[in-house]
Coordinates of C-alpha atoms and ligand atoms in Angstrom, one line a residue:
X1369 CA 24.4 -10.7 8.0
X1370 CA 27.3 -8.5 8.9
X1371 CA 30.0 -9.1 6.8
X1372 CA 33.3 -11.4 8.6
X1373 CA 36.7 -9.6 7.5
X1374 CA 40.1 -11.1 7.7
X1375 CA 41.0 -7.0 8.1
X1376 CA 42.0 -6.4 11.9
X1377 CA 41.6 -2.8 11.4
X1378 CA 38.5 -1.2 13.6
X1379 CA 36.6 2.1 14.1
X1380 CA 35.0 3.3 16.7
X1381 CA 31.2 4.6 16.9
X1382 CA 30.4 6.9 19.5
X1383 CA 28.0 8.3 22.2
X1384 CA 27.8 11.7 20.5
X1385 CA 26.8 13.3 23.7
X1386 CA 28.9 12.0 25.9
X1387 CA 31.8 11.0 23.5
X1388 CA 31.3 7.1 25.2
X1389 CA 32.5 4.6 22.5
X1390 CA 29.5 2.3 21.8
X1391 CA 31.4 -0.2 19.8
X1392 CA 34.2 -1.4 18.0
X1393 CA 33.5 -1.9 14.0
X1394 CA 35.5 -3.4 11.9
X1395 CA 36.9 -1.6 8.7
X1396 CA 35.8 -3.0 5.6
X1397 CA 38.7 -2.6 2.5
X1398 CA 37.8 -2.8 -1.3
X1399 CA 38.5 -6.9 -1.2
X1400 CA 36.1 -7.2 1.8
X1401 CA 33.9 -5.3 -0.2
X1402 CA 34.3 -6.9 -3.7
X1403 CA 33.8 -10.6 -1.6
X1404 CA 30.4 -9.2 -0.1
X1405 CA 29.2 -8.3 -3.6
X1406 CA 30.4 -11.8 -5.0
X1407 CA 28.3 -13.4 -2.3
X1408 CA 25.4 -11.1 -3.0
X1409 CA 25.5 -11.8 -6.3
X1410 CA 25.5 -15.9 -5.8
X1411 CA 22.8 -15.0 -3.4
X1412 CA 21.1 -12.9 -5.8
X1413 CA 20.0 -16.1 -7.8
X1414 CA 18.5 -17.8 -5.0
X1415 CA 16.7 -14.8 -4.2
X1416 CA 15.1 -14.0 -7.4
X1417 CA 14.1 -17.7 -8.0
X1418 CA 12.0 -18.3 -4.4
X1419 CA 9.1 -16.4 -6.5
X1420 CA 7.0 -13.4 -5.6
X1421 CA 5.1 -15.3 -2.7
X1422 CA 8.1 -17.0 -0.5
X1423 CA 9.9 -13.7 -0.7
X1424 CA 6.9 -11.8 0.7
X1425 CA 6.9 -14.3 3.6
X1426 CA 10.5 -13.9 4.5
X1427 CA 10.2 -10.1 4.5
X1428 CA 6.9 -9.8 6.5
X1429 CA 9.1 -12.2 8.7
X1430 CA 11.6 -9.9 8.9
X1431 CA 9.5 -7.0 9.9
X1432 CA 8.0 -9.4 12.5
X1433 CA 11.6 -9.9 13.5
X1434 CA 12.2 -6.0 13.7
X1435 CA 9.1 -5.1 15.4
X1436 CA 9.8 -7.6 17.8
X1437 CA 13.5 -6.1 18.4
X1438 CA 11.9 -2.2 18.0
X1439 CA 13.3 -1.4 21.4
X1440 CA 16.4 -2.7 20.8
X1441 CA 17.2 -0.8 17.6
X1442 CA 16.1 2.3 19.0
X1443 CA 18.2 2.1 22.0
X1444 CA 20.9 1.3 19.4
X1445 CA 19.8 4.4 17.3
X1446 CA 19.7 6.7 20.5
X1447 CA 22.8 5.8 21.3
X1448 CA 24.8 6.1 18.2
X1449 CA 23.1 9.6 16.9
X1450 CA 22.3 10.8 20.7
X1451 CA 18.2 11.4 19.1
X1452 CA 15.7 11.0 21.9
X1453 CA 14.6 7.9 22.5
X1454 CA 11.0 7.9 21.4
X1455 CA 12.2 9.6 18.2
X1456 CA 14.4 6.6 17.3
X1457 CA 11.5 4.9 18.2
X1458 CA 9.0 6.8 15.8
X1459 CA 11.6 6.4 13.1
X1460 CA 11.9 2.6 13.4
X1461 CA 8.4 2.4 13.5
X1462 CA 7.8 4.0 9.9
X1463 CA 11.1 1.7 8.9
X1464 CA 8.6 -1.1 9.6
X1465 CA 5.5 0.6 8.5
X1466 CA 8.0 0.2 4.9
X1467 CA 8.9 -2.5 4.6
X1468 CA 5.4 -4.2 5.3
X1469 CA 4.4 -2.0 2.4
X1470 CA 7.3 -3.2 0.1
X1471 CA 6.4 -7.0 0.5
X1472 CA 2.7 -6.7 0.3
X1473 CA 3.2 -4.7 -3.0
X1474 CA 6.0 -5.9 -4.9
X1475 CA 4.5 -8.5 -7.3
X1476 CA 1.1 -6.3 -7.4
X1477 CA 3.6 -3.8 -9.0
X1478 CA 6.4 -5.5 -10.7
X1479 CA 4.8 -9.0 -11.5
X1480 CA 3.9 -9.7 -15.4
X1481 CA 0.5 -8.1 -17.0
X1482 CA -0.4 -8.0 -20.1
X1483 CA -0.8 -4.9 -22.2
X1484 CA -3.4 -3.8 -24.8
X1485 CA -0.9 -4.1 -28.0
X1486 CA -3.2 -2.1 -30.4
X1487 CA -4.3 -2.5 -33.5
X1488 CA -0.7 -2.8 -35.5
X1489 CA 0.1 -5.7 -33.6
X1490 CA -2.9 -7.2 -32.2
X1491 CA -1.6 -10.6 -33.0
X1492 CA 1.0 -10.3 -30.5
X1493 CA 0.3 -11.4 -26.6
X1494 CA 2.7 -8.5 -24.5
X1495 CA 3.6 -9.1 -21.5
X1496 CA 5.3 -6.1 -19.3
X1497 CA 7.3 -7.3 -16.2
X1498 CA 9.8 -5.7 -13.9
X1499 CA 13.0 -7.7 -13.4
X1500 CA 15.5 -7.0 -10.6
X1501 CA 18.5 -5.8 -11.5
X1502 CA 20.6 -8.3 -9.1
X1503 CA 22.9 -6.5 -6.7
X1504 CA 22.0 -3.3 -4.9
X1505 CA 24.6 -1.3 -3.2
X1506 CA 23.0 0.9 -0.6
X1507 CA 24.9 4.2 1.4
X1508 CA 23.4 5.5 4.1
X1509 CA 23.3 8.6 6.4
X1510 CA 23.3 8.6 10.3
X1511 CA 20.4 11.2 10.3
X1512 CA 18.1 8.7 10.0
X1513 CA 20.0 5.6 10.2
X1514 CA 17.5 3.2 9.8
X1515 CA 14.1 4.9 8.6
X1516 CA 16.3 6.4 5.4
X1517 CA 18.3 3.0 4.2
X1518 CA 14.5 1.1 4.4
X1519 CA 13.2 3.5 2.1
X1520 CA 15.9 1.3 -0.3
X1521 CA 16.7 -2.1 1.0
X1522 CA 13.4 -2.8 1.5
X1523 CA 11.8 -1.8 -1.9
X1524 CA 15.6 -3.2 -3.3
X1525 CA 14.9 -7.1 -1.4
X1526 CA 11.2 -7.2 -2.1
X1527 CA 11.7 -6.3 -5.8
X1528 CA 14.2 -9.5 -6.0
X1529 CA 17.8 -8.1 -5.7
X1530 CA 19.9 -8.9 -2.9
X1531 CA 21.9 -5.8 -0.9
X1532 CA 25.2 -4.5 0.2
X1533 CA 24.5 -1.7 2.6
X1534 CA 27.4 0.3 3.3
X1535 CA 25.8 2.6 6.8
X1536 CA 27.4 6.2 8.2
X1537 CA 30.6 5.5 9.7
X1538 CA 28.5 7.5 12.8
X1539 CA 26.0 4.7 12.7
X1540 CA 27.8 1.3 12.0
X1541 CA 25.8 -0.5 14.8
X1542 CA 22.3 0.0 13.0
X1543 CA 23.5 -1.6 10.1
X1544 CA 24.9 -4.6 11.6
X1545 CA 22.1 -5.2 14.2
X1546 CA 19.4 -4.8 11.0
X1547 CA 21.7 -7.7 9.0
X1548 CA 21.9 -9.3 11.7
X1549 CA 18.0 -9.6 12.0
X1550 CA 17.7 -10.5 8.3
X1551 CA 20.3 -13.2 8.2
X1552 CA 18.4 -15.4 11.6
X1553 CA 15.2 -14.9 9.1
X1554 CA 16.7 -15.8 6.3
X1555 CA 19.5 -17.9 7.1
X1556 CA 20.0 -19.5 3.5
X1557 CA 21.7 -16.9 1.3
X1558 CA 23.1 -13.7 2.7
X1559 CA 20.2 -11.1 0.8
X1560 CA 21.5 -8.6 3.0
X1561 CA 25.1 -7.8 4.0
X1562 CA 26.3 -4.6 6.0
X1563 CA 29.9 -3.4 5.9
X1564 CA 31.5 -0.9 8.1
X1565 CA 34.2 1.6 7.3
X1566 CA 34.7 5.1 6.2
X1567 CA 34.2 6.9 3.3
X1568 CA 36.2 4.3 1.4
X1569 CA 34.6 1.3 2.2
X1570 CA 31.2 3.6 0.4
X1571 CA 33.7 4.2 -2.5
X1572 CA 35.1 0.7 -3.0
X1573 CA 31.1 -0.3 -2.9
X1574 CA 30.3 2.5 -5.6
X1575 CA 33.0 1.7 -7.6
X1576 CA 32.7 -2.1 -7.8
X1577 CA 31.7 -3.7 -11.1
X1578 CA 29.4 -6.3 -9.4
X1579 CA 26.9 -3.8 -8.4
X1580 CA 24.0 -3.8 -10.2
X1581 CA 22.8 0.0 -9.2
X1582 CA 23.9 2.4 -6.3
X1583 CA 21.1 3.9 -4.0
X1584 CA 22.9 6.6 -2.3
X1585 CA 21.7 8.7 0.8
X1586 CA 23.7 11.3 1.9
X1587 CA 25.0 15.0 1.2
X1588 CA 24.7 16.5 -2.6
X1589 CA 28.5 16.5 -2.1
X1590 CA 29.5 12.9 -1.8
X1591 CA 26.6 12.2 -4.5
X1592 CA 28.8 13.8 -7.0
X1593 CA 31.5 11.9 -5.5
X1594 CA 29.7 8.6 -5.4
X1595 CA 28.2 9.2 -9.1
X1596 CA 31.7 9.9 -10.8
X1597 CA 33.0 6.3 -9.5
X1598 CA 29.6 4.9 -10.8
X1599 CA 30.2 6.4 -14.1
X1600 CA 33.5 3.8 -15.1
X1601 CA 31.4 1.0 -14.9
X1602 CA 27.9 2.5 -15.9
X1603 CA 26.5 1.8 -12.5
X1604 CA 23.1 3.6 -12.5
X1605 CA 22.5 5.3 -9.2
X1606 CA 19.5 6.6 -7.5
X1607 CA 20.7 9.5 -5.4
X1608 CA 18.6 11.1 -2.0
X1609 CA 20.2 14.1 -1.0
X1610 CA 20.0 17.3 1.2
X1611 CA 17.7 19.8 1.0
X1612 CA 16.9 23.5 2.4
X1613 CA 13.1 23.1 2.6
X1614 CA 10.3 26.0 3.0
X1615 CA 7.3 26.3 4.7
X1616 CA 5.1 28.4 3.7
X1617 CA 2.1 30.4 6.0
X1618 CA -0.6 31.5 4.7
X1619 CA -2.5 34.9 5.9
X1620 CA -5.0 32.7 6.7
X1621 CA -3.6 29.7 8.0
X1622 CA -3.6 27.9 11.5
X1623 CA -1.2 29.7 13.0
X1624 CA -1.1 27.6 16.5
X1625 CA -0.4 24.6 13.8
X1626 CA 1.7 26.0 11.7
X1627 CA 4.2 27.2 14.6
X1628 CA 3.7 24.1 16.3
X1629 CA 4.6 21.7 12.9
X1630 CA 7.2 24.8 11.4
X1631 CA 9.1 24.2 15.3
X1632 CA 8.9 20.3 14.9
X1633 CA 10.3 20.5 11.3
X1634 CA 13.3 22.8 12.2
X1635 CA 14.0 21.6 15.4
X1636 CA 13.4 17.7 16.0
X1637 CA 16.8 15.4 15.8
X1638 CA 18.3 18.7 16.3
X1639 CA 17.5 20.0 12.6
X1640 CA 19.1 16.8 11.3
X1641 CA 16.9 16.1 8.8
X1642 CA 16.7 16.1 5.0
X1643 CA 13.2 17.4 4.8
X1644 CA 13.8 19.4 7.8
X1645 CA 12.0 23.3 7.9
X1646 CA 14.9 25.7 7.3
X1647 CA 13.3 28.7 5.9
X1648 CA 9.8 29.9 7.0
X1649 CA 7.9 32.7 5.0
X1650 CA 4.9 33.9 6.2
X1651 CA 2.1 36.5 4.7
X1652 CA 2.3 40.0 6.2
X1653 CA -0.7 39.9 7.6
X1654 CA 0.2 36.9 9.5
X1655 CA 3.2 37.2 10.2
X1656 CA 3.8 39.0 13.8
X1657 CA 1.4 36.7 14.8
X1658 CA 3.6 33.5 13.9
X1659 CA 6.2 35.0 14.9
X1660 CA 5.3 35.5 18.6
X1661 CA 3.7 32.0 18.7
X1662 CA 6.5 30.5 17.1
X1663 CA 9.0 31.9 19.6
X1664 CA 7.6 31.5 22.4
X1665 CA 7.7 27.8 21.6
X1666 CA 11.1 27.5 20.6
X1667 CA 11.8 29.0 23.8
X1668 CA 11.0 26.2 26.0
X1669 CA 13.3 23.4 23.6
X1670 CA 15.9 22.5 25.2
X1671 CA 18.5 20.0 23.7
X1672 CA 20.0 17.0 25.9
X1673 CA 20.6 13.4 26.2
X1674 CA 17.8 13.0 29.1
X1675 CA 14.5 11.6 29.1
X1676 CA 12.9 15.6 29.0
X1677 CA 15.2 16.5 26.2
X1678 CA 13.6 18.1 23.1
X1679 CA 16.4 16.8 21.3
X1680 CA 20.0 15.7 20.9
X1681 CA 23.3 16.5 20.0
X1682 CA 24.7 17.6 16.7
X1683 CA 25.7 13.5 15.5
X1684 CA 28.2 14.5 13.4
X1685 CA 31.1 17.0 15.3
X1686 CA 31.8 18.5 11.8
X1687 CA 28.6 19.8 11.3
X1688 CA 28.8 22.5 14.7
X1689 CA 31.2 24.4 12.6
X1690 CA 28.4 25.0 9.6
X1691 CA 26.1 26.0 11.9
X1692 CA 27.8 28.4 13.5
X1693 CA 29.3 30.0 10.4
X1694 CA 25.3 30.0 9.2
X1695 CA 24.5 32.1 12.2
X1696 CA 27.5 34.4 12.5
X1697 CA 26.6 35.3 8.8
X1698 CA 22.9 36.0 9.1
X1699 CA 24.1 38.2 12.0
X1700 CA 26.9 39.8 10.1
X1701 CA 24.6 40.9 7.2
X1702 CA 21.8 42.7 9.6
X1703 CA 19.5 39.5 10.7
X1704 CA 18.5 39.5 14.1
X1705 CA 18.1 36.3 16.7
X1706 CA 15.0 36.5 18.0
X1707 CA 15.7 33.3 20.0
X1708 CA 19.3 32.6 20.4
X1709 CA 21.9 33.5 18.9
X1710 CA 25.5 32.9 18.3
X1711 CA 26.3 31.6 21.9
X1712 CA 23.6 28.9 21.2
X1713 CA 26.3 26.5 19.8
X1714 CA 27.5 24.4 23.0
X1715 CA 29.0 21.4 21.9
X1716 CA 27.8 19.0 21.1
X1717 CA 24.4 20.8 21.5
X1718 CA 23.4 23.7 19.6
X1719 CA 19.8 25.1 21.2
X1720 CA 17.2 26.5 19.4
X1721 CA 18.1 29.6 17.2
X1722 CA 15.0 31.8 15.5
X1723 CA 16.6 34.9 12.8
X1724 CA 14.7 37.1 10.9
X1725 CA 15.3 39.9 8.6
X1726 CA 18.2 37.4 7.3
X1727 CA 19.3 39.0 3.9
X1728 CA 18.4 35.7 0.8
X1729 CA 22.0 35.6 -0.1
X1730 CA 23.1 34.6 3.1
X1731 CA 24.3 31.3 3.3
X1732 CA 21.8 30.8 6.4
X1733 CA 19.0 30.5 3.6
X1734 CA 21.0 29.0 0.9
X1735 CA 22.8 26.6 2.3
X1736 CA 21.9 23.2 4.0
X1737 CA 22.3 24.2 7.6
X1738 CA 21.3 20.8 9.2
X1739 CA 20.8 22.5 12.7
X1740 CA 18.4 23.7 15.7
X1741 CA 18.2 26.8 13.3
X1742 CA 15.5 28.8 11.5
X1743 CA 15.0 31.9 9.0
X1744 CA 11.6 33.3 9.0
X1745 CA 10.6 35.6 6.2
X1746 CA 8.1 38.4 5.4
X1747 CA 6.4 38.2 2.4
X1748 CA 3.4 40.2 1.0
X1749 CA 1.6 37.2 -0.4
X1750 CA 1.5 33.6 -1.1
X1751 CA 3.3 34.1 -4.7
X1752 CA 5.8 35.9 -3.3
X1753 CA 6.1 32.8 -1.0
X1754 CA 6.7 30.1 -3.3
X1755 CA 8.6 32.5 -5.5
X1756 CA 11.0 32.7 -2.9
X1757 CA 10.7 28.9 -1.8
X1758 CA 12.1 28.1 -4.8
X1759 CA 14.8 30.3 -5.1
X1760 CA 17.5 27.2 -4.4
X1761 CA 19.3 24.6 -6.3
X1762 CA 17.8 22.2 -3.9
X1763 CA 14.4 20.8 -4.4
X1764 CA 13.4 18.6 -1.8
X1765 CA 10.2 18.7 0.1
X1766 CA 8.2 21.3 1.4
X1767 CA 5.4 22.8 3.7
X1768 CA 2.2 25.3 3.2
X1769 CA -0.1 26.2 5.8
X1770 CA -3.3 27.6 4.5
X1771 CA -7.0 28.1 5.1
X1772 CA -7.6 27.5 1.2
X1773 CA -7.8 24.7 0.3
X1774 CA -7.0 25.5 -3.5
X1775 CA -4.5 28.0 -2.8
X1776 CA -2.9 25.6 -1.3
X1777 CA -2.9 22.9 -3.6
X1778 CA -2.0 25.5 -6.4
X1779 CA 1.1 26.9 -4.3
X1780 CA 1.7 23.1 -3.5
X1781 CA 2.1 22.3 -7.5
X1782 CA 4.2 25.8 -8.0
X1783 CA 6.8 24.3 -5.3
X1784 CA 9.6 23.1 -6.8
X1785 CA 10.2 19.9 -4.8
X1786 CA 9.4 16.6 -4.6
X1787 CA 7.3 15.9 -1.9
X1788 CA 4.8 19.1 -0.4
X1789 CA 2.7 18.9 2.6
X1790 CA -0.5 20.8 3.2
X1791 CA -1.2 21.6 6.6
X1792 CA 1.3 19.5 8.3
X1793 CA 4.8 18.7 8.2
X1794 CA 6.3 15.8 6.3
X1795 CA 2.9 13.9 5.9
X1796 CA 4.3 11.9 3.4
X1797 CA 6.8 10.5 4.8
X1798 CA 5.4 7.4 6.6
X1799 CA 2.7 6.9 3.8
X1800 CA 5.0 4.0 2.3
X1801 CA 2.3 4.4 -1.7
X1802 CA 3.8 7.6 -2.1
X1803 CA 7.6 8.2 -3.9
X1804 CA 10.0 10.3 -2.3
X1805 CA 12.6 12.0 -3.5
X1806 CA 14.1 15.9 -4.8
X1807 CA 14.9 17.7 -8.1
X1808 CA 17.9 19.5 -8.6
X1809 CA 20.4 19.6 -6.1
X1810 CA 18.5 17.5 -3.9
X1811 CA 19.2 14.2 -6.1
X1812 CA 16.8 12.0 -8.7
X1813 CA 15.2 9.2 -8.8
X1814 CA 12.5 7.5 -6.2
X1815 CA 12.4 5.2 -3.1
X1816 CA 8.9 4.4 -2.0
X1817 CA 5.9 3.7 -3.1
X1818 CA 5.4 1.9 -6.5
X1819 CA 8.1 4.3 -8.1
X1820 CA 10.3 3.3 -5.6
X1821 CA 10.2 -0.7 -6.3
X1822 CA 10.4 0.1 -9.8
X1823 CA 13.5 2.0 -8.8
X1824 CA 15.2 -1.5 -8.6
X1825 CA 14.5 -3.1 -11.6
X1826 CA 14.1 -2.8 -15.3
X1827 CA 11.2 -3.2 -17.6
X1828 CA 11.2 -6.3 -19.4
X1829 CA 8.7 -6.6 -22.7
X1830 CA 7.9 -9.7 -23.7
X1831 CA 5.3 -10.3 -27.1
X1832 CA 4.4 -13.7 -28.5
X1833 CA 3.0 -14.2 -31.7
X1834 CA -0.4 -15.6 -31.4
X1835 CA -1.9 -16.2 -35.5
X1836 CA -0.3 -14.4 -38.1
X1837 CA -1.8 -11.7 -39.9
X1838 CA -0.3 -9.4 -42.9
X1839 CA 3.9 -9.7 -43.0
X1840 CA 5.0 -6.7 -43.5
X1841 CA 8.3 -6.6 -41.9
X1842 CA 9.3 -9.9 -44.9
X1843 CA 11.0 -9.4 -47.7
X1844 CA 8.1 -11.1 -49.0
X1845 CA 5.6 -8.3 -48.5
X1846 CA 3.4 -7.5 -51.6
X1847 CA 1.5 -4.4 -52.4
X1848 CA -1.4 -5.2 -51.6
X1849 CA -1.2 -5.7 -47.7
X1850 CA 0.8 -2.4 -47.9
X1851 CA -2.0 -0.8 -49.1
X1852 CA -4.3 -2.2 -46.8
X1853 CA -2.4 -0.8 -44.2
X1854 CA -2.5 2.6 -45.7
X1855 CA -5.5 2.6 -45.9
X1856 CA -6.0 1.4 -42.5
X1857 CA -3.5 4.0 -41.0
X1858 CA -5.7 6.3 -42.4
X1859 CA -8.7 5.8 -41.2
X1860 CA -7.3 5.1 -37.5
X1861 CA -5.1 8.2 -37.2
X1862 CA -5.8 10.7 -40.1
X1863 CA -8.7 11.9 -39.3
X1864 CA -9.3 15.9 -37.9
X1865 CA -9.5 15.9 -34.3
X1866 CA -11.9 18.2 -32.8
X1867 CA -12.0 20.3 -29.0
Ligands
NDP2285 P1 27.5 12.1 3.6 O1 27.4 12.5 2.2 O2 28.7 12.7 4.4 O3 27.6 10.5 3.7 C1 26.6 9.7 3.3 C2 27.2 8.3 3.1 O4 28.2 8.3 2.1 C3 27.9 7.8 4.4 O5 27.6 6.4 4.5 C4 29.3 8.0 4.1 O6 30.2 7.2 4.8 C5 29.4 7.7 2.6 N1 30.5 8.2 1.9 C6 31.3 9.2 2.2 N2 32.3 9.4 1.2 C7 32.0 8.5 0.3 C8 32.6 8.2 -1.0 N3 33.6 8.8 -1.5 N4 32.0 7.2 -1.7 C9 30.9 6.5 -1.3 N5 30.4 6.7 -0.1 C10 30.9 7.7 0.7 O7 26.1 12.5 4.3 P2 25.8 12.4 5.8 O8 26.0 11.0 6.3 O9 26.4 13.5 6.5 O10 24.2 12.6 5.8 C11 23.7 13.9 5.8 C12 23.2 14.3 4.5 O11 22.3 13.4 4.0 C13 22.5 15.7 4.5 O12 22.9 16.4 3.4 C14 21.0 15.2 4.3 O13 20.2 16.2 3.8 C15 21.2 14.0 3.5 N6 20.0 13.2 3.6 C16 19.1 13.0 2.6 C17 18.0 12.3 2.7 C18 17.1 12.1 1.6 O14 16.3 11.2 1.6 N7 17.1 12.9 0.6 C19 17.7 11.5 4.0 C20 18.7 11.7 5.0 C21 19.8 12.5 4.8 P3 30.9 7.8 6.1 O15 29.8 8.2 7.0 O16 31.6 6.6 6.6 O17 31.8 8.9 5.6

């Protein structure tokens, strides 16, 4: 359910290409805030007590409910970021595609097992089971306002903790609508709340003491921000943040593939994307060749809000001014626009930009850009690839294109990220078993995948004594079972281990 405020205070969320308003939101203060986490945490009871099976139910309901409404929360998600159409419905899709994975795995993952408790203690039963933690806050970007927030309510809800979700003031809508569906499933206890607002309705939600662990989405920026108000009450957080992703191109590679997945990674929802292609190096001996095919497909993109439209508008108006400064300064310092170029930016649209010979320091291959732009490199082999690749403080995801199989999977391991895909672009993303998430700069901790449910609770070891054996941990302990041990020690662990 969306949360009701006594607050009259609203905001806006717009068309972001045609500036229309597409509704009123109200502006959630710390108290509306604080009330939401009290009724998350009553709710949080309920939740954990309907058992592994009825919570499964509800949340395969829910996707039911979201499927069912898939058209409806991509015209929602169209509207609010200006993506095309059939993008917000691919993203809602793997949305779904997550949180049927989340429901069907949760107990398989998390529920009690019992573990082998060896041979000091094997008259103990030990049981391992993975407790939520209660309330999960959840902040959310507009990039992908409703694929990226999944990747933690769901795993959050199916592992047995209820949610706050605090959404992009650029995407309030989303939030509400996907409450909304929750609550008419699950009308009981409100497991899922959205509140709108600003930046401080996120801060009052990070900084309240009835939050049980932070999942934050967003720039490395506010998750410095976000993790400082965490830190007065201990709050652990699990923080998804930006990235300035490689892919790498092999000299014997697919090179009709490669341009065609490199030009989908830098350029779909306008470059707005965490594990979006922003720096391209390619082997010598392949390299013209990318090049050309690479170019002459980015030359027939063309941003817009129409059916035909590659993709959309920059979401956030902010973000027009980073661009631009990205390309003025791999133009200043001697890179050239193969496509494009500097008069590309035509807000809200920026159309597709292609630089080379961009010098490394620039802060077009530093820096997140988060546009329609790309850097391609040339490199005189594949270690000089993923040497480069990794020459950032981000670590997110990454691509190679190869005809070797074990080169690849070698240079895939060397990349310092998270998440590398061979051959394609951003594979793992809708494979819901696998975790996702950076190093460095790019944030820690997991959402999907078993790592991901885990993510949301803690371990919780249980032993029970079964027959008693020797006492050693008693004042009453005699020599004898001491020895006995020693000698036992000995013969398990003391021998000379041989390759
Ligand atoms: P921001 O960091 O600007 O905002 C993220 C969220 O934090 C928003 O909901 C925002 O609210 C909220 N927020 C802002 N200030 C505070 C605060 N002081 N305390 C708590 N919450 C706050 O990121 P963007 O929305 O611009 O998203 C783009 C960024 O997200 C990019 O860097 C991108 O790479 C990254 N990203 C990472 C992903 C990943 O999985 N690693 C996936 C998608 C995006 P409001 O909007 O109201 O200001």
């Amino acid at each position: 359910m969306s949360v009701a405020t006594e607050s009259t205070e609203t905001f806006a969320s717009l068309n972001p290409a045609t500036g229309e308003v597409v509704a009123e939101h109200p502006v959630h203060d710390a108290a509306a805030v604080a009330a939401a986490v009290g009724r998350a945490r009553e709710a949080a009871g309920w939740w954990r007590a309907l058992g592994w099976k009825e919570r499964r139910l509800r949340l395969l309901n829910v996707k039911g409910s979201l499927t069912r409404n898939l058209n409806r929360m991509a015209e929602l998600i169209h509207q609010e970021t200006g993506k095309p159409l059939q993008d917000a419905q691919l993203e809602t899709i793997m949305a779904i595609t997550h949180l049927d994975w989340a429901a069907r795995n949760a107990q398989k993952v998390l529920g009690p097992r019992g573990v082998y408790p060896g041979i000091m203690a094997i008259n103990q039963k030990c049981v391992l089971e993975y407790q939520p933690l209660g309330v999960v806050g959840v902040i959310g970007p507009w990039n992908y306002p409703i694929f990226t927030p999944m990747g933690s309510i769901a795993y959050a809800l199916a592992a047995g903790n209820t949610v706050v979700f605090k959404p992009s003031e650029f995407t309030p809508g989303v939030g509400a609508l996907l409450a909304d569906l929750v609550g008419a499933v699950v009308p009981e206890h409100p497991v899922l709340q959205t509140v709108t607002g600003l930046g401080e309705t996120g801060a009052a939600l990070a900084s309240s003491p009835g939050v049980d662990k932070i999942a934050f989405t967003g720039s490395t920026r506010t998750a410095k921000r976000v993790m400082a108000a965490c830190a007065e009450n201990l709050t652990p957080i699990v923080a998804e943040c930006g990235g300035k992703d490689a892919c790498i191109v092999d000299a014997d590679a697919d090179l009709d593939a490669a341009a065609d997945a490199a030009l989908w990674g830098a350029m779909s929802n306008a470059g707005q994307t965490c594990i979006g292609i922003e720096r391209i190096y390619v082997v010598d001996e392949a390299y013209d060749r990318f090049l050309g095919k690479l170019t002459e497909k980015a030359r027939d993109l063309r941003p817009g809000f129409d059916r035909e439209a590659a993709y959309g508008p920059i979401t956030m108006p902010g973000q027009l001014d980073v661009i631009e400064r990205h390309i003025k300064d791999a133009l200043d310092r001697g890179g050239k626009a193969v496509v494009g170029g500097a008069e590309s930016v035509r807000k809200p649209y920026v159309e597709p930009v292609v630089l080379t010979d961009v010098p490394d320091d620039s802060s077009a291959v530093c820096e997140e850009t988060f546009g329609p732009t790309i850097t391609v490199h040339r490199v005189k082999d594949l270690d000089e690839a993923v040497e480069k690749a990794n020459r950032t403080a981000y670590g997110l995801a990454g691509t190679i294109f190869s005809g070797d199989r074990s080169r690849a999977l070698d240079a895939a391991r060397r990349m310092r990220s998270g998440m590398t895909s061979i051959n394609a672009f951003a594979a793992f993303a809708p494979v819901a078993a696998l975790p996702f998430g950076g190093v460095g700069e790019s944030g820690f901790g997991r959402v999907h995948g078993a790592d991901g449910l885990r993510e949301f609770t803690r371990p919780k070891a249980i032993t029970r004594q079964r027959f008693s054996t020797m006492n050693l941990t008693s004042f009453g302990r005699s020599e004898k079972e001491m020895a006995r041990l020693l000698d036992m020690i000995n013969l398990v662990h003391g021998r000379r281990y041989k390759r």
